[in-house]
mmCIF file of C-alpha atoms in Angstrom:
data_model
loop_
_atom_site.group_PDB
_atom_site.id
_atom_site.type_symbol
_atom_site.label_atom_id
_atom_site.label_comp_id
_atom_site.label_asym_id
_atom_site.label_seq_id
_atom_site.Cartn_x
_atom_site.Cartn_y
_atom_site.Cartn_z
ATOM 1 C CA UNK A 1 2.697 58.509 -11.131
ATOM 2 C CA UNK A 2 3.999 60.447 -8.158
ATOM 3 C CA UNK A 3 7.614 60.525 -7.022
ATOM 4 C CA UNK A 4 8.681 62.009 -3.701
ATOM 5 C CA UNK A 5 12.069 62.120 -2.071
ATOM 6 C CA UNK A 6 11.448 61.358 1.584
ATOM 7 C CA UNK A 7 13.317 63.378 4.200
ATOM 8 C CA UNK A 8 14.225 61.238 7.196
ATOM 9 C CA UNK A 9 12.118 62.239 10.195
ATOM 10 C CA UNK A 10 14.919 63.071 12.605
ATOM 11 C CA UNK A 11 14.491 65.171 15.735
ATOM 12 C CA UNK A 12 16.631 68.049 14.511
ATOM 13 C CA UNK A 13 17.676 71.160 16.383
ATOM 14 C CA UNK A 14 19.327 74.112 14.685
ATOM 15 C CA UNK A 15 22.732 73.129 13.383
ATOM 16 C CA UNK A 16 22.279 69.385 13.798
ATOM 17 C CA UNK A 17 24.111 67.071 11.399
ATOM 18 C CA UNK A 18 22.831 63.754 12.761
ATOM 19 C CA UNK A 19 23.785 61.201 10.100
ATOM 20 C CA UNK A 20 25.563 60.461 6.815
ATOM 21 C CA UNK A 21 25.375 63.560 4.581
ATOM 22 C CA UNK A 22 23.302 65.527 7.074
ATOM 23 C CA UNK A 23 19.689 66.084 8.024
ATOM 24 C CA UNK A 24 18.208 65.024 4.684
ATOM 25 C CA UNK A 25 20.971 62.516 3.834
ATOM 26 C CA UNK A 26 21.767 64.424 0.651
ATOM 27 C CA UNK A 27 24.526 66.870 1.594
ATOM 28 C CA UNK A 28 22.334 69.989 1.710
ATOM 29 C CA UNK A 29 23.007 72.731 4.269
ATOM 30 C CA UNK A 30 19.535 74.229 4.516
ATOM 31 C CA UNK A 31 19.776 74.281 8.342
ATOM 32 C CA UNK A 32 22.973 76.373 8.257
ATOM 33 C CA UNK A 33 23.345 80.158 8.186
ATOM 34 C CA UNK A 34 26.555 80.687 6.274
ATOM 35 C CA UNK A 35 28.449 83.988 6.480
ATOM 36 C CA UNK A 36 27.242 86.599 4.005
ATOM 37 C CA UNK A 37 30.816 86.669 2.717
ATOM 38 C CA UNK A 38 33.174 83.787 3.298
ATOM 39 C CA UNK A 39 36.400 84.845 5.078
ATOM 40 C CA UNK A 40 39.821 84.690 3.462
ATOM 41 C CA UNK A 41 40.898 82.080 6.021
ATOM 42 C CA UNK A 42 39.449 79.866 8.748
ATOM 43 C CA UNK A 43 40.717 79.878 12.322
ATOM 44 C CA UNK A 44 41.411 76.631 14.127
ATOM 45 C CA UNK A 45 39.592 76.830 17.466
ATOM 46 C CA UNK A 46 40.675 73.436 18.752
ATOM 47 C CA UNK A 47 41.999 70.055 17.660
ATOM 48 C CA UNK A 48 41.767 66.734 19.504
ATOM 49 C CA UNK A 49 43.432 63.414 18.693
ATOM 50 C CA UNK A 50 40.731 60.728 18.614
ATOM 51 C CA UNK A 51 42.142 57.901 16.497
ATOM 52 C CA UNK A 52 42.096 56.652 12.930
ATOM 53 C CA UNK A 53 39.246 56.307 10.458
ATOM 54 C CA UNK A 54 37.179 58.008 7.766
ATOM 55 C CA UNK A 55 33.889 57.991 9.695
ATOM 56 C CA UNK A 56 32.289 61.442 9.520
ATOM 57 C CA UNK A 57 31.459 63.217 12.791
ATOM 58 C CA UNK A 58 27.798 63.808 13.629
ATOM 59 C CA UNK A 59 26.324 66.688 15.600
ATOM 60 C CA UNK A 60 23.165 66.203 17.666
ATOM 61 C CA UNK A 61 21.630 67.560 20.872
ATOM 62 C CA UNK A 62 24.532 69.921 21.422
ATOM 63 C CA UNK A 63 27.240 67.243 21.214
ATOM 64 C CA UNK A 64 29.719 66.199 18.575
ATOM 65 C CA UNK A 65 30.029 62.420 18.215
ATOM 66 C CA UNK A 66 33.158 60.890 16.700
ATOM 67 C CA UNK A 67 33.748 57.232 15.823
ATOM 68 C CA UNK A 68 37.374 56.108 15.474
ATOM 69 C CA UNK A 69 39.961 53.407 16.255
ATOM 70 C CA UNK A 70 42.885 53.145 18.666
ATOM 71 C CA UNK A 71 44.877 49.935 18.360
ATOM 72 C CA UNK A 72 42.489 46.992 18.326
ATOM 73 C CA UNK A 73 39.564 48.957 19.830
ATOM 74 C CA UNK A 74 36.847 50.987 18.158
ATOM 75 C CA UNK A 75 36.014 54.112 20.153
ATOM 76 C CA UNK A 76 33.000 56.391 20.416
ATOM 77 C CA UNK A 77 33.453 59.935 21.729
ATOM 78 C CA UNK A 78 30.942 62.562 22.777
ATOM 79 C CA UNK A 79 32.686 65.937 22.640
ATOM 80 C CA UNK A 80 31.730 69.454 23.611
ATOM 81 C CA UNK A 81 31.533 71.207 20.209
ATOM 82 C CA UNK A 82 32.714 74.526 21.627
ATOM 83 C CA UNK A 83 35.885 73.256 23.305
ATOM 84 C CA UNK A 84 36.561 69.738 22.017
ATOM 85 C CA UNK A 85 36.595 68.424 25.595
ATOM 86 C CA UNK A 86 35.477 64.825 26.078
ATOM 87 C CA UNK A 87 32.060 64.425 27.728
ATOM 88 C CA UNK A 88 32.192 60.640 27.556
ATOM 89 C CA UNK A 89 34.168 57.946 25.797
ATOM 90 C CA UNK A 90 33.376 54.275 25.225
ATOM 91 C CA UNK A 91 35.186 51.490 23.415
ATOM 92 C CA UNK A 92 35.018 47.787 22.606
ATOM 93 C CA UNK A 93 37.499 45.281 21.127
ATOM 94 C CA UNK A 94 37.295 45.062 17.331
ATOM 95 C CA UNK A 95 40.380 43.346 15.867
ATOM 96 C CA UNK A 96 40.627 43.914 12.130
ATOM 97 C CA UNK A 97 43.176 43.220 9.399
ATOM 98 C CA UNK A 98 43.080 45.620 6.464
ATOM 99 C CA UNK A 99 43.037 44.225 2.933
ATOM 100 C CA UNK A 100 46.390 45.108 1.334
ATOM 101 C CA UNK A 101 44.631 47.013 -1.459
ATOM 102 C CA UNK A 102 43.072 49.353 1.141
ATOM 103 C CA UNK A 103 46.118 49.634 3.404
ATOM 104 C CA UNK A 104 46.575 53.347 2.722
ATOM 105 C CA UNK A 105 43.143 54.052 4.229
ATOM 106 C CA UNK A 106 44.005 52.360 7.525
ATOM 107 C CA UNK A 107 41.953 50.140 9.863
ATOM 108 C CA UNK A 108 39.660 52.822 11.241
ATOM 109 C CA UNK A 109 35.892 52.809 10.747
ATOM 110 C CA UNK A 110 34.463 54.225 7.518
ATOM 111 C CA UNK A 111 30.763 54.139 8.385
ATOM 112 C CA UNK A 112 29.161 57.334 9.745
ATOM 113 C CA UNK A 113 27.004 56.948 12.882
ATOM 114 C CA UNK A 114 23.351 57.994 13.062
ATOM 115 C CA UNK A 115 21.817 59.874 16.018
ATOM 116 C CA UNK A 116 18.096 59.597 16.776
ATOM 117 C CA UNK A 117 15.822 59.658 19.831
ATOM 118 C CA UNK A 118 18.693 59.965 22.299
ATOM 119 C CA UNK A 119 20.557 57.024 20.765
ATOM 120 C CA UNK A 120 23.694 56.819 18.645
ATOM 121 C CA UNK A 121 24.185 53.832 16.328
ATOM 122 C CA UNK A 122 27.641 52.915 15.015
ATOM 123 C CA UNK A 123 28.732 50.308 12.469
ATOM 124 C CA UNK A 124 32.372 49.283 12.736
ATOM 125 C CA UNK A 125 34.776 48.395 9.946
ATOM 126 C CA UNK A 126 34.514 44.678 10.798
ATOM 127 C CA UNK A 127 30.707 44.852 10.902
ATOM 128 C CA UNK A 128 29.934 45.334 14.621
ATOM 129 C CA UNK A 129 26.620 47.191 15.003
ATOM 130 C CA UNK A 130 26.189 49.008 18.319
ATOM 131 C CA UNK A 131 23.698 51.359 19.968
ATOM 132 C CA UNK A 132 24.747 53.881 22.647
ATOM 133 C CA UNK A 133 22.938 56.244 24.968
ATOM 134 C CA UNK A 134 23.808 59.752 23.770
ATOM 135 C CA UNK A 135 23.596 61.252 27.260
ATOM 136 C CA UNK A 136 26.092 59.118 29.179
ATOM 137 C CA UNK A 137 27.459 56.665 26.591
ATOM 138 C CA UNK A 138 26.270 53.439 28.157
ATOM 139 C CA UNK A 139 25.813 50.516 25.782
ATOM 140 C CA UNK A 140 22.176 49.797 24.955
ATOM 141 C CA UNK A 141 22.831 46.849 22.643
ATOM 142 C CA UNK A 142 25.578 45.478 20.394
ATOM 143 C CA UNK A 143 25.522 42.846 17.646
ATOM 144 C CA UNK A 144 28.267 40.842 15.962
ATOM 145 C CA UNK A 145 27.467 38.605 13.013
ATOM 146 C CA UNK A 146 30.236 35.990 12.874
ATOM 147 C CA UNK A 147 27.782 33.145 13.521
ATOM 148 C CA UNK A 148 25.348 34.307 10.840
ATOM 149 C CA UNK A 149 27.578 35.113 7.854
ATOM 150 C CA UNK A 150 30.823 33.639 6.562
ATOM 151 C CA UNK A 151 32.258 37.163 6.405
ATOM 152 C CA UNK A 152 31.151 40.080 8.589
ATOM 153 C CA UNK A 153 32.396 42.854 6.302
ATOM 154 C CA UNK A 154 33.062 43.301 2.583
ATOM 155 C CA UNK A 155 36.551 43.026 1.116
ATOM 156 C CA UNK A 156 37.692 46.572 1.890
ATOM 157 C CA UNK A 157 35.880 46.957 5.211
ATOM 158 C CA UNK A 158 32.359 48.036 6.126
ATOM 159 C CA UNK A 159 31.598 51.517 4.803
ATOM 160 C CA UNK A 160 27.809 51.787 4.452
ATOM 161 C CA UNK A 161 26.266 54.186 6.968
ATOM 162 C CA UNK A 162 23.093 53.024 8.763
ATOM 163 C CA UNK A 163 19.822 54.908 8.567
ATOM 164 C CA UNK A 164 17.004 55.230 11.121
ATOM 165 C CA UNK A 165 13.430 55.001 9.837
ATOM 166 C CA UNK A 166 10.259 54.768 11.943
ATOM 167 C CA UNK A 167 12.005 53.340 14.975
ATOM 168 C CA UNK A 168 14.235 50.913 13.079
ATOM 169 C CA UNK A 169 17.934 50.971 12.227
ATOM 170 C CA UNK A 170 18.556 49.772 8.686
ATOM 171 C CA UNK A 171 22.036 48.427 7.959
ATOM 172 C CA UNK A 172 23.498 46.009 5.435
ATOM 173 C CA UNK A 173 25.388 43.493 7.564
ATOM 174 C CA UNK A 174 27.536 40.545 6.572
ATOM 175 C CA UNK A 175 30.217 40.371 3.889
ATOM 176 C CA UNK A 176 30.990 39.479 0.317
ATOM 177 C CA UNK A 177 28.441 37.080 -1.231
ATOM 178 C CA UNK A 178 26.781 36.609 2.168
ATOM 179 C CA UNK A 179 24.842 39.327 3.952
ATOM 180 C CA UNK A 180 21.466 40.909 4.549
ATOM 181 C CA UNK A 181 19.989 44.381 4.442
ATOM 182 C CA UNK A 182 18.344 44.298 7.854
ATOM 183 C CA UNK A 183 16.028 46.473 9.969
ATOM 184 C CA UNK A 184 16.718 46.355 13.722
ATOM 185 C CA UNK A 185 14.496 47.815 16.425
ATOM 186 C CA UNK A 186 16.239 50.987 17.605
ATOM 187 C CA UNK A 187 15.443 50.361 21.268
ATOM 188 C CA UNK A 188 16.209 46.658 21.550
ATOM 189 C CA UNK A 189 18.200 45.593 18.482
ATOM 190 C CA UNK A 190 15.573 42.952 17.617
ATOM 191 C CA UNK A 191 15.341 42.104 13.908
ATOM 192 C CA UNK A 192 12.189 43.510 12.284
ATOM 193 C CA UNK A 193 12.893 42.375 8.737
ATOM 194 C CA UNK A 194 15.756 40.989 6.687
ATOM 195 C CA UNK A 195 16.516 40.762 2.952
ATOM 196 C CA UNK A 196 19.383 38.382 2.206
ATOM 197 C CA UNK A 197 19.432 38.658 -1.577
ATOM 198 C CA UNK A 198 22.955 40.069 -1.827
ATOM 199 C CA UNK A 199 26.050 40.999 0.136
ATOM 200 C CA UNK A 200 26.705 44.614 1.143
ATOM 201 C CA UNK A 201 28.281 47.217 -1.074
ATOM 202 C CA UNK A 202 29.931 50.368 0.256
ATOM 203 C CA UNK A 203 27.073 52.751 -0.567
ATOM 204 C CA UNK A 204 24.622 54.079 2.023
ATOM 205 C CA UNK A 205 20.841 53.693 1.641
ATOM 206 C CA UNK A 206 18.234 56.415 1.317
ATOM 207 C CA UNK A 207 14.473 56.353 1.876
ATOM 208 C CA UNK A 208 12.344 57.537 -1.069
ATOM 209 C CA UNK A 209 8.760 57.195 -2.243
ATOM 210 C CA UNK A 210 8.898 55.877 -5.811
ATOM 211 C CA UNK A 211 5.805 54.968 -7.809
ATOM 212 C CA UNK A 212 3.740 55.515 -4.665
ATOM 213 C CA UNK A 213 5.669 53.116 -2.412
ATOM 214 C CA UNK A 214 8.094 54.078 0.382
ATOM 215 C CA UNK A 215 11.330 52.272 -0.321
ATOM 216 C CA UNK A 216 14.848 51.697 0.915
ATOM 217 C CA UNK A 217 17.030 52.370 -2.126
ATOM 218 C CA UNK A 218 20.694 51.450 -2.168
ATOM 219 C CA UNK A 219 23.590 49.900 -4.015
ATOM 220 C CA UNK A 220 24.348 46.422 -2.744
ATOM 221 C CA UNK A 221 27.321 44.302 -3.796
ATOM 222 C CA UNK A 222 25.949 43.507 -7.277
ATOM 223 C CA UNK A 223 22.692 45.436 -7.634
ATOM 224 C CA UNK A 224 20.788 48.653 -7.239
ATOM 225 C CA UNK A 225 17.730 47.697 -5.189
ATOM 226 C CA UNK A 226 14.439 48.994 -3.892
ATOM 227 C CA UNK A 227 12.816 47.339 -0.842
ATOM 228 C CA UNK A 228 9.597 48.209 0.956
ATOM 229 C CA UNK A 229 10.653 50.331 3.916
ATOM 230 C CA UNK A 230 8.155 48.756 6.310
ATOM 231 C CA UNK A 231 8.628 45.072 5.477
ATOM 232 C CA UNK A 232 11.887 44.692 3.548
ATOM 233 C CA UNK A 233 10.075 43.082 0.603
ATOM 234 C CA UNK A 234 12.131 43.258 -2.583
ATOM 235 C CA UNK A 235 10.277 45.477 -5.068
ATOM 236 C CA UNK A 236 12.873 45.712 -7.820
ATOM 237 C CA UNK A 237 16.550 45.345 -8.502
ATOM 238 C CA UNK A 238 18.847 45.810 -11.481
ATOM 239 C CA UNK A 239 22.348 44.413 -11.971
ATOM 240 C CA UNK A 240 25.025 46.990 -11.214
ATOM 241 C CA UNK A 241 28.672 46.086 -10.923
ATOM 242 C CA UNK A 242 31.824 48.150 -10.702
ATOM 243 C CA UNK A 243 35.510 47.473 -11.157
ATOM 244 C CA UNK A 244 36.889 45.506 -8.194
ATOM 245 C CA UNK A 245 33.342 45.226 -6.735
ATOM 246 C CA UNK A 246 33.202 48.759 -5.350
ATOM 247 C CA UNK A 247 29.580 49.948 -5.388
ATOM 248 C CA UNK A 248 30.028 53.134 -3.339
ATOM 249 C CA UNK A 249 27.947 56.115 -4.510
ATOM 250 C CA UNK A 250 24.803 56.966 -2.507
ATOM 251 C CA UNK A 251 21.756 57.204 -4.834
ATOM 252 C CA UNK A 252 20.015 60.545 -5.293
ATOM 253 C CA UNK A 253 16.478 61.390 -6.433
ATOM 254 C CA UNK A 254 15.550 64.421 -8.534
ATOM 255 C CA UNK A 255 11.830 64.753 -9.327
ATOM 256 C CA UNK A 256 11.116 61.639 -11.412
ATOM 257 C CA UNK A 257 14.749 60.607 -11.843
ATOM 258 C CA UNK A 258 16.811 58.200 -9.742
ATOM 259 C CA UNK A 259 20.477 59.088 -10.240
ATOM 260 C CA UNK A 260 23.126 56.381 -9.833
ATOM 261 C CA UNK A 261 26.842 56.135 -10.496
ATOM 262 C CA UNK A 262 29.834 53.920 -9.913
ATOM 263 C CA UNK A 263 33.413 53.192 -10.914
ATOM 264 C CA UNK A 264 33.646 52.147 -14.563
ATOM 265 C CA UNK A 265 30.004 53.111 -15.219
ATOM 266 C CA UNK A 266 28.425 56.224 -16.707
ATOM 267 C CA UNK A 267 26.381 58.394 -14.373
ATOM 268 C CA UNK A 268 22.781 57.507 -15.188
ATOM 269 C CA UNK A 269 19.233 58.694 -14.633
ATOM 270 C CA UNK A 270 16.518 56.047 -14.307
ATOM 271 C CA UNK A 271 12.785 55.913 -13.729
ATOM 272 C CA UNK A 272 11.062 53.274 -11.588
ATOM 273 C CA UNK A 273 7.461 52.565 -12.540
ATOM 274 C CA UNK A 274 5.019 50.235 -10.827
ATOM 275 C CA UNK A 275 1.513 49.535 -9.614
ATOM 276 C CA UNK A 276 2.436 48.514 -6.068
ATOM 277 C CA UNK A 277 2.935 44.872 -7.033
ATOM 278 C CA UNK A 278 5.244 44.846 -10.046
ATOM 279 C CA UNK A 279 7.915 47.366 -10.964
ATOM 280 C CA UNK A 280 10.002 48.180 -13.999
ATOM 281 C CA UNK A 281 13.088 50.368 -14.458
ATOM 282 C CA UNK A 282 13.776 52.451 -17.549
ATOM 283 C CA UNK A 283 17.005 54.299 -18.237
ATOM 284 C CA UNK A 284 16.334 57.932 -19.115
ATOM 285 C CA UNK A 285 19.910 58.980 -19.830
ATOM 286 C CA UNK A 286 23.520 58.189 -19.119
ATOM 287 C CA UNK A 287 26.731 60.154 -19.419
ATOM 288 C CA UNK A 288 30.145 58.521 -19.580
ATOM 289 C CA UNK A 289 31.865 61.933 -19.430
ATOM 290 C CA UNK A 290 31.122 62.333 -15.717
ATOM 291 C CA UNK A 291 31.576 58.995 -13.929
ATOM 292 C CA UNK A 292 31.892 58.904 -10.146
ATOM 293 C CA UNK A 293 33.871 56.623 -7.852
ATOM 294 C CA UNK A 294 33.834 57.340 -4.086
ATOM 295 C CA UNK A 295 32.190 60.766 -4.037
ATOM 296 C CA UNK A 296 28.383 61.117 -3.843
ATOM 297 C CA UNK A 297 26.723 64.038 -5.700
ATOM 298 C CA UNK A 298 24.501 66.844 -4.423
ATOM 299 C CA UNK A 299 21.571 68.789 -5.875
ATOM 300 C CA UNK A 300 20.644 72.461 -5.651
ATOM 301 C CA UNK A 301 18.435 74.770 -7.707
ATOM 302 C CA UNK A 302 17.801 72.159 -10.365
ATOM 303 C CA UNK A 303 21.476 71.339 -10.916
ATOM 304 C CA UNK A 304 23.471 68.238 -9.998
ATOM 305 C CA UNK A 305 27.021 68.797 -8.767
ATOM 306 C CA UNK A 306 29.518 65.980 -8.554
ATOM 307 C CA UNK A 307 33.142 64.949 -8.435
ATOM 308 C CA UNK A 308 34.299 62.635 -11.201
ATOM 309 C CA UNK A 309 37.258 60.289 -11.141
ATOM 310 C CA UNK A 310 37.813 61.209 -14.799
ATOM 311 C CA UNK A 311 40.937 63.237 -15.663
ATOM 312 C CA UNK A 312 42.479 62.477 -12.244
ATOM 313 C CA UNK A 313 39.655 64.203 -10.418
ATOM 314 C CA UNK A 314 37.266 66.779 -11.844
ATOM 315 C CA UNK A 315 34.253 68.696 -10.538
ATOM 316 C CA UNK A 316 31.218 68.991 -12.784
ATOM 317 C CA UNK A 317 27.719 70.447 -12.989
ATOM 318 C CA UNK A 318 24.992 68.501 -14.763
ATOM 319 C CA UNK A 319 21.369 68.917 -15.754
ATOM 320 C CA UNK A 320 19.704 66.064 -13.802
ATOM 321 C CA UNK A 321 16.745 65.968 -16.204
ATOM 322 C CA UNK A 322 18.807 65.265 -19.317
ATOM 323 C CA UNK A 323 22.237 64.208 -18.070
ATOM 324 C CA UNK A 324 23.915 67.020 -20.018
ATOM 325 C CA UNK A 325 27.163 68.278 -18.488
ATOM 326 C CA UNK A 326 26.961 72.053 -17.974
ATOM 327 C CA UNK A 327 30.574 72.673 -16.954
ATOM 328 C CA UNK A 328 33.679 70.937 -15.667
ATOM 329 C CA UNK A 329 36.542 72.156 -13.513
ATOM 330 C CA UNK A 330 40.218 71.964 -14.398
ATOM 331 C CA UNK A 331 41.502 68.362 -14.087
ATOM 332 C CA UNK A 332 43.845 66.781 -11.494
ATOM 333 C CA UNK A 333 41.825 67.833 -8.459
ATOM 334 C CA UNK A 334 42.641 64.652 -6.495
ATOM 335 C CA UNK A 335 41.274 61.228 -5.619
ATOM 336 C CA UNK A 336 38.139 62.211 -3.697
ATOM 337 C CA UNK A 337 35.953 65.109 -2.593
ATOM 338 C CA UNK A 338 33.233 65.097 0.079
ATOM 339 C CA UNK A 339 30.506 67.410 -1.249
ATOM 340 C CA UNK A 340 27.993 69.587 0.626
ATOM 341 C CA UNK A 341 25.957 72.492 -0.695
ATOM 342 C CA UNK A 342 24.364 75.549 0.880
ATOM 343 C CA UNK A 343 22.904 78.597 -0.824
ATOM 344 C CA UNK A 344 25.109 79.448 -3.797
ATOM 345 C CA UNK A 345 28.178 77.644 -2.458
ATOM 346 C CA UNK A 346 29.348 74.097 -3.157
ATOM 347 C CA UNK A 347 31.772 72.972 -0.441
ATOM 348 C CA UNK A 348 34.229 70.242 -1.375
ATOM 349 C CA UNK A 349 36.620 68.713 1.148
ATOM 350 C CA UNK A 350 39.285 67.000 -0.930
ATOM 351 C CA UNK A 351 41.438 64.122 0.252
ATOM 352 C CA UNK A 352 44.461 66.464 0.402
ATOM 353 C CA UNK A 353 42.784 68.444 3.246
ATOM 354 C CA UNK A 354 41.814 71.404 1.075
ATOM 355 C CA UNK A 355 38.270 72.664 1.635
ATOM 356 C CA UNK A 356 37.074 74.412 -1.527
ATOM 357 C CA UNK A 357 34.197 76.887 -1.677
ATOM 358 C CA UNK A 358 32.908 76.864 -5.260
ATOM 359 C CA UNK A 359 30.292 79.264 -6.598
ATOM 360 C CA UNK A 360 27.362 77.387 -8.138
ATOM 361 C CA UNK A 361 27.415 79.755 -11.096
ATOM 362 C CA UNK A 362 25.676 78.590 -14.291
ATOM 363 C CA UNK A 363 28.487 79.782 -16.544
ATOM 364 C CA UNK A 364 31.273 77.538 -15.324
ATOM 365 C CA UNK A 365 33.561 76.448 -12.499
ATOM 366 C CA UNK A 366 34.234 79.410 -10.190
ATOM 367 C CA UNK A 367 36.467 78.806 -7.175
ATOM 368 C CA UNK A 368 35.808 81.370 -4.438
ATOM 369 C CA UNK A 369 37.930 80.199 -1.485
ATOM 370 C CA UNK A 370 40.474 77.498 -0.624
ATOM 371 C CA UNK A 371 41.087 76.582 3.012
ATOM 372 C CA UNK A 372 43.763 74.202 4.324
ATOM 373 C CA UNK A 373 42.077 72.370 7.215
ATOM 374 C CA UNK A 374 44.431 69.508 8.181
ATOM 375 C CA UNK A 375 47.967 68.194 7.889
ATOM 376 C CA UNK A 376 46.879 64.713 6.816
ATOM 377 C CA UNK A 377 44.342 63.094 4.502
ATOM 378 C CA UNK A 378 40.648 63.955 4.799
ATOM 379 C CA UNK A 379 38.123 61.443 3.463
ATOM 380 C CA UNK A 380 35.359 62.018 6.033
ATOM 381 C CA UNK A 381 32.609 64.535 5.304
ATOM 382 C CA UNK A 382 32.958 67.783 7.243
ATOM 383 C CA UNK A 383 30.221 69.067 9.543
ATOM 384 C CA UNK A 384 29.483 72.641 8.435
ATOM 385 C CA UNK A 385 27.640 74.815 10.961
ATOM 386 C CA UNK A 386 26.780 78.439 11.702
ATOM 387 C CA UNK A 387 29.933 78.687 13.811
ATOM 388 C CA UNK A 388 32.387 76.887 11.546
ATOM 389 C CA UNK A 389 33.528 73.541 10.164
ATOM 390 C CA UNK A 390 34.322 70.317 12.048
ATOM 391 C CA UNK A 391 36.922 68.266 10.179
ATOM 392 C CA UNK A 392 38.054 64.675 10.827
ATOM 393 C CA UNK A 393 41.495 63.933 9.396
ATOM 394 C CA UNK A 394 43.623 60.777 9.692
ATOM 395 C CA UNK A 395 43.890 60.894 13.502
ATOM 396 C CA UNK A 396 42.205 64.061 14.803
ATOM 397 C CA UNK A 397 39.030 66.116 14.757
ATOM 398 C CA UNK A 398 39.194 69.924 14.650
ATOM 399 C CA UNK A 399 36.910 72.933 14.679
ATOM 400 C CA UNK A 400 37.689 75.694 12.183
ATOM 401 C CA UNK A 401 35.653 78.864 12.776
ATOM 402 C CA UNK A 402 34.501 81.457 10.253
ATOM 403 C CA UNK A 403 35.964 84.273 12.334
#
């Protein structure tokens, strides 16, 4: 049985970060030339107020794209990465009332756009899916789903980030108990396939070849699922529920192991077997000592690195083949950390606006640098490049350079 993690076929130029968690959708920085020695401090080159939200910036074709909110409008910016100057700006009305339990996170979008073939696709907090021309910002198509589903976003607002695969945009639209993981034609917005077996979760899908079949793998509202990437046919699903219905963590594949996690659940490694027609799922291991909540893990050099909600926030390293924890950091690190990894450095942008550079040493947690990169909360993933780090905080986006 052959397992392959499939890297999304994006038209990538050096330094591009065109979607959720980067080129390969897994937080790796293999396109980035980091400094041989990280500086003692970063220098803020520019900062621009763009509006609220936790949507991560994306970098493609020499432009930085930012998705945010101002008042009742959702806004898309194309910025010059060198100066922060606006190249174009577009907006549309998107009234939204935040659930009281998520009030501290604000009404801004949480979903990260995806850039492909000269088009930028955004998914707003209320579930509006839109496609924009990356060159001049004109609207190519936009879809709202109020006539199709009783709710257009889950309880705490849409957070899953769409993916582009073979000319289709795959997004889980709709709301609690009523939605569909759907493939839309990138050029026209026409529906290519639809699976309406569950409402959306907050996790973002990946594409992987498991047991010889290319699949969309994701956490939905109540399940972990695998669908045929070309047709949307359900291949397998297993029940997976979290406290307060918060399936958030993006799945990850290591060799023959599918790694999943969620609030109130142990981190687990599973194997999907099948003959192309029927599939089965076997749990290989689980570890309740390193659960995860909002933060998705990364892999490098045969080691899994993650951020656990245990002990009020704790980094850990794990053997992805056995689930054995190799080391943990000191506790009380915070509520969340957006993880990216390059070379021997694990970067972690915590919600308190501290960017940590952690050595991926086998012997234990080794903090190399700490950078303060904002004056407000930071839940969006940073965009780390040869030149520096783009950071989206509560209201602004900034460039911090290495020198």
